[in-house]
XYZ file of C-alpha atoms in Angstrom:
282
model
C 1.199 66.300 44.274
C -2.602 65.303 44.255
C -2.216 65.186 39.976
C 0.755 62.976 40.228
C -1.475 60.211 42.260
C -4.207 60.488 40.456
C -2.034 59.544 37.200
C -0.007 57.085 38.968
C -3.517 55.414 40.242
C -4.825 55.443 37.111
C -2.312 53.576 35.117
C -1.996 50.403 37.553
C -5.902 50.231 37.332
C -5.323 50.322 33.596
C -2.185 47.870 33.467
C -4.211 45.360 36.199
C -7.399 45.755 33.604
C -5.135 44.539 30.455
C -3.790 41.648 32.612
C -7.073 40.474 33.551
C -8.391 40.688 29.804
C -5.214 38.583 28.448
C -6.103 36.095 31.169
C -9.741 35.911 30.367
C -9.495 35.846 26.388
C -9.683 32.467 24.960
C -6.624 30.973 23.525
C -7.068 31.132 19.293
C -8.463 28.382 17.650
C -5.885 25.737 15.490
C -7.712 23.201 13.537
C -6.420 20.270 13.831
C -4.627 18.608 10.578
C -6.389 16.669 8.048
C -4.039 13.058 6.839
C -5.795 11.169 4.428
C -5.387 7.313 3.812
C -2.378 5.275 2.635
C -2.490 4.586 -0.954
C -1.803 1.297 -2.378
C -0.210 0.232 -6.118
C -2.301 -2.300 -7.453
C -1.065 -2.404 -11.719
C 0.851 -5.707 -12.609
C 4.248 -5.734 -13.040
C 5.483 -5.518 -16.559
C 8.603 -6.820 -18.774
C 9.565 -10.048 -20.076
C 7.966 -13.618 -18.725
C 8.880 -17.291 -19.461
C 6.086 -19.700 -19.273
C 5.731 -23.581 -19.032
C 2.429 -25.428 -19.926
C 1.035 -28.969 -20.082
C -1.870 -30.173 -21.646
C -4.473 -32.566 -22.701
C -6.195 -32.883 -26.325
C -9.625 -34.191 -27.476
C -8.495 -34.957 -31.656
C -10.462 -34.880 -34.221
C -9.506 -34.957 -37.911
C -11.950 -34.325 -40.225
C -10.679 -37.187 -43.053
C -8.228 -39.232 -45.100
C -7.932 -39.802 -48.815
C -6.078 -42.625 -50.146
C -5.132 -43.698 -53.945
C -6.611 -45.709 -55.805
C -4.055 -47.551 -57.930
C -6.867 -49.516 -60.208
C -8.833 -46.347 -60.668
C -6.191 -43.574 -60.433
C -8.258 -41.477 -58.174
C -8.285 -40.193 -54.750
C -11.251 -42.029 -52.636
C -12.200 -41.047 -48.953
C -11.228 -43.776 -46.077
C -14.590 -45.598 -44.957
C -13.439 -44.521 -41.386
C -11.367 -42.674 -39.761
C -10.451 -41.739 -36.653
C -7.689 -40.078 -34.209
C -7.333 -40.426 -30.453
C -6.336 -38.080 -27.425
C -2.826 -37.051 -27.041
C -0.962 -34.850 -24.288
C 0.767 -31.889 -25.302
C 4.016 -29.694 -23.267
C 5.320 -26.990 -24.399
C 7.411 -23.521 -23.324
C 7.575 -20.050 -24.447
C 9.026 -16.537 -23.990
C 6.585 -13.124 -24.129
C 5.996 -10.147 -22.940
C 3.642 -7.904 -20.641
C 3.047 -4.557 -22.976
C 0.783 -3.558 -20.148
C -1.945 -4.123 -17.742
C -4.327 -5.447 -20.419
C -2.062 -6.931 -23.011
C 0.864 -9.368 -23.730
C 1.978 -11.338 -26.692
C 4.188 -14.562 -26.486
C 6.082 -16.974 -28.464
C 5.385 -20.458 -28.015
C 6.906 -24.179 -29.065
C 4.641 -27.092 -28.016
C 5.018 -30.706 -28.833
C 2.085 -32.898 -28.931
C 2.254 -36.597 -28.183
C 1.744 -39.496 -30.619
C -2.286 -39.509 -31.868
C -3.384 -43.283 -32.485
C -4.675 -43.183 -36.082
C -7.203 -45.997 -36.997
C -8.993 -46.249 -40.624
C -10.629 -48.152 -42.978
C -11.291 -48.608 -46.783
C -13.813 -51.178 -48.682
C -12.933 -52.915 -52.042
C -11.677 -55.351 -53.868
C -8.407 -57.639 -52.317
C -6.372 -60.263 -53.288
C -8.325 -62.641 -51.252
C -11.667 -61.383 -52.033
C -13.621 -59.097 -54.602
C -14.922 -57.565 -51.366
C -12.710 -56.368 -48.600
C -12.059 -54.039 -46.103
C -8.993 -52.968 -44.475
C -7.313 -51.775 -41.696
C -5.103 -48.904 -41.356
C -3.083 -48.288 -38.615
C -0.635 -45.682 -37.874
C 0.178 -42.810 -35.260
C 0.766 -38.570 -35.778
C 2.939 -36.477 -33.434
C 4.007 -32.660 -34.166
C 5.746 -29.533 -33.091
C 3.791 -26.157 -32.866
C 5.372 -22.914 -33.311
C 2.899 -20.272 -32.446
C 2.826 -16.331 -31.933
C 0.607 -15.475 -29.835
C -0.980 -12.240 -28.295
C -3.749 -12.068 -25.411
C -6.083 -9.465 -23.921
C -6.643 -9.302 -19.949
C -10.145 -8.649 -20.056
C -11.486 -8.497 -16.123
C -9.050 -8.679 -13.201
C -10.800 -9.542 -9.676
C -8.597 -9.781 -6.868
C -6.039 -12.350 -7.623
C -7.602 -13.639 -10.721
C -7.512 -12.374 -14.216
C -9.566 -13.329 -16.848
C -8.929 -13.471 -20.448
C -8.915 -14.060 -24.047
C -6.496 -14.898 -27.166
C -5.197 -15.916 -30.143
C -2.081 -17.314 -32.304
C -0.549 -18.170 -35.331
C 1.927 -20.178 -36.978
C 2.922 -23.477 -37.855
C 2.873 -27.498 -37.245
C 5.233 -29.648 -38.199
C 3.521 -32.630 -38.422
C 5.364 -36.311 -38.304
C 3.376 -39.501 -39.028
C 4.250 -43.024 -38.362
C 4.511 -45.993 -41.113
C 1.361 -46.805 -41.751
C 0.434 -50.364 -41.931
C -2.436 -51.972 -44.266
C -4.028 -55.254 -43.629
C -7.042 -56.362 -46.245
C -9.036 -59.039 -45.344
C -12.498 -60.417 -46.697
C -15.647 -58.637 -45.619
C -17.705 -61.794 -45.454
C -14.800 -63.832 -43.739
C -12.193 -61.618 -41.851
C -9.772 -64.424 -41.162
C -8.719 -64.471 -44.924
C -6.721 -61.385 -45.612
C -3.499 -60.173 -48.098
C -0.166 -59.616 -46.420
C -0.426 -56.439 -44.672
C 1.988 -53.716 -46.157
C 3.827 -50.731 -44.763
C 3.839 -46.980 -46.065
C 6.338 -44.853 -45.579
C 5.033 -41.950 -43.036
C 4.812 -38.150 -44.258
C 5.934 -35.376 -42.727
C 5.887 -31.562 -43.042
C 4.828 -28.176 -42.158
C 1.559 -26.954 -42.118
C -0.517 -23.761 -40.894
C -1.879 -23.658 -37.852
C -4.284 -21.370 -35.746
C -5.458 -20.778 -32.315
C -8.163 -19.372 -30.156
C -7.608 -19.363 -25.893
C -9.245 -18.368 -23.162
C -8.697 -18.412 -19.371
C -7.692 -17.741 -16.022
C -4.737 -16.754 -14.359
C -4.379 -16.139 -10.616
C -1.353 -14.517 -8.984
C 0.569 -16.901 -6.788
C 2.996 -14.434 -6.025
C 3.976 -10.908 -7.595
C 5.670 -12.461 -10.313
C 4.568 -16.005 -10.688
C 1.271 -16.469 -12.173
C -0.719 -20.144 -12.925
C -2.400 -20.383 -15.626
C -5.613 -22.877 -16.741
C -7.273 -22.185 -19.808
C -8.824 -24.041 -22.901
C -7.032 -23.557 -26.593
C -8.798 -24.770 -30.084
C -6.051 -25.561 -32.726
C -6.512 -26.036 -35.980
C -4.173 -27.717 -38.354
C -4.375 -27.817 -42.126
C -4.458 -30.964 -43.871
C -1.360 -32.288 -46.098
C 1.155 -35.572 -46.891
C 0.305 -38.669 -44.496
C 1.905 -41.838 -46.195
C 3.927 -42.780 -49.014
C 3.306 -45.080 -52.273
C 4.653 -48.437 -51.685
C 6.231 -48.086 -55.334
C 7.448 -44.733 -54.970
C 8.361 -41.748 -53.317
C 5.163 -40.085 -54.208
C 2.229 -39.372 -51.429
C -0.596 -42.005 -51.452
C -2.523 -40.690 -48.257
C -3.447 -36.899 -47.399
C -4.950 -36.084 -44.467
C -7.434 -33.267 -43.812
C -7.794 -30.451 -41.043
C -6.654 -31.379 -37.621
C -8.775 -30.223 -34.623
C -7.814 -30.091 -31.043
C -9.705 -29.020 -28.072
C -7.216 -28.882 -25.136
C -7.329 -28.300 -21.652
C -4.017 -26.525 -20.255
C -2.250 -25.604 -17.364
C 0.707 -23.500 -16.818
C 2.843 -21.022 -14.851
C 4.450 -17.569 -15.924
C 7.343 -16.393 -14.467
C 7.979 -12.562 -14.576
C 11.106 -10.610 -15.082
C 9.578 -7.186 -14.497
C 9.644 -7.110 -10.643
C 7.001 -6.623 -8.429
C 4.627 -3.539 -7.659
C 5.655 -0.882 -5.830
C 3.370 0.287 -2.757
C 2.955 3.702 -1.990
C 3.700 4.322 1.678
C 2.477 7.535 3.336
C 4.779 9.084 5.930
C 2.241 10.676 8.844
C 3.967 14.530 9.529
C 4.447 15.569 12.818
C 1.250 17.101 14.571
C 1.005 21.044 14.391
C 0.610 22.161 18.159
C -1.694 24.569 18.895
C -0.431 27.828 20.543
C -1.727 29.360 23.614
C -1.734 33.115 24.203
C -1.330 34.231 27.679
């Protein structure tokens, strides 16, 4: 009898020793989770783009040559000079990615005031000069490809080029000779047929674009074109040329939007998971 309390004794002391241990261990340690920050999509949208652009264009041409009936030779005009135009235009193209697009463009510049002059001998006068006057317009036809070269927020910066073709139109052109020493005697003036044709052309841009939405960009930039010299008026006997121009040079100042088909940038959204709980051990 004396064995069987002893046992009995000693396994509540042992059961009431366990108990107090479970209480007095420390619940294990859970570290808590680790979520790391949303991450945005910041690469341009891509795909096809239409694009408007006007413009403004400091001319310069770099010479005439007219015929010389009496000597049968080509002589330079005394002066000659060609005034600011405006220019608006259109175009399709494409973003091939982040850093480079090509377009197609068709831009018509306005009518160029031509003014010139050439020195010799009139029917009023051994010693003349006369005045030229006519006008030059033209459609350019352009491929085009460009390289996005530093993008800073909304604004991208970058560079260009193009080539293609002018087809350039000019005016009748209408001669007055009058007497160098007395400028109120002068010939009947005459009118030349205008010339008209294509001619190669290049470009060179550079610019700016900043995003007005996330697929509507404006665009200012400056563009040098340069258009080779050809036909500019007629004989007054004939159908053959009597006046060639030289190179064309324009420095323009531009402004534009692009609209794009490709859609806008996706964002990347991060979904927080639920919390892991710790668990407690009694």
């Amino acid at each position: 009898m004396r064995k069987i309390l002893l046992a009995g004794t000693a396994m509540l002391l042992a059961g009431a020793g366990a108990a107090s241990a479970a209480d007095v261990l420390p619940a294990p340690y859970v570290e808590a989770p680790v979520y790391e920050a949303p991450v945005q999509t910041v690469s341009a949208a891509g795909g096809w783009y239409l694009r408007g652009d006007v413009g403004y264009s400091w001319n310069k041409m770099k010479g005439a040559d007219f015929f010389q009936g009496g000597l049968g030779t080509y002589a330079p005009f005394a002066t000659a000079s060609l005034r600011n135009s405006y220019s608006v235009g259109g175009g399709v193209g494409y973003q091939i990615n982040s850093k480079l697009r090509t377009d197609v463009t068709l831009d018509y510049f306005a009518k160029a005031n031509f003014r010139g002059s050439t020195i010799g001998s009139c029917g009023v006068a051994t010693a003349c000069t006369s005045t030229d006057i006519t006008s030059v317009s033209g459609l350019s036809l352009l491929a085009n490809a460009y390289v996005d070269l530093y993008k800073k927020g909304r604004f991208t910066f970058y560079a260009g080029g193009g080539l293609g073709g002018t087809r350039v139109k000019w005016d009748d052109l209408n001669n007055t000779s009058c007497s160098t020493a007395n400028p109120t005697l002068c010939d009947p003036s005459f009118n030349h047929g205008g010339a008209a044709g294509w001619r190669f052309t290049y470009a060179l841009m550079a610019g700016a674009s900043v995003d007005v939405t996330c697929n509507v960009k404006a665009d200012v930039g400056y563009r040098y074109r340069h258009i080779s010299g050809g036909a500019m008026f007629k004989s007054l006997t004939s159908n053959g040329y009597q006046g060639y121009h030289k190179a064309i040079n324009s420095h323009e100042v531009r402004g534009g939007l692009r609209y794009g088909f490709g859609g806008c940038a996706e964002q990347e959204v991060y979904v927080e998971p639920a919390p892991i709980m710790p668990v407690v051990y009694k």
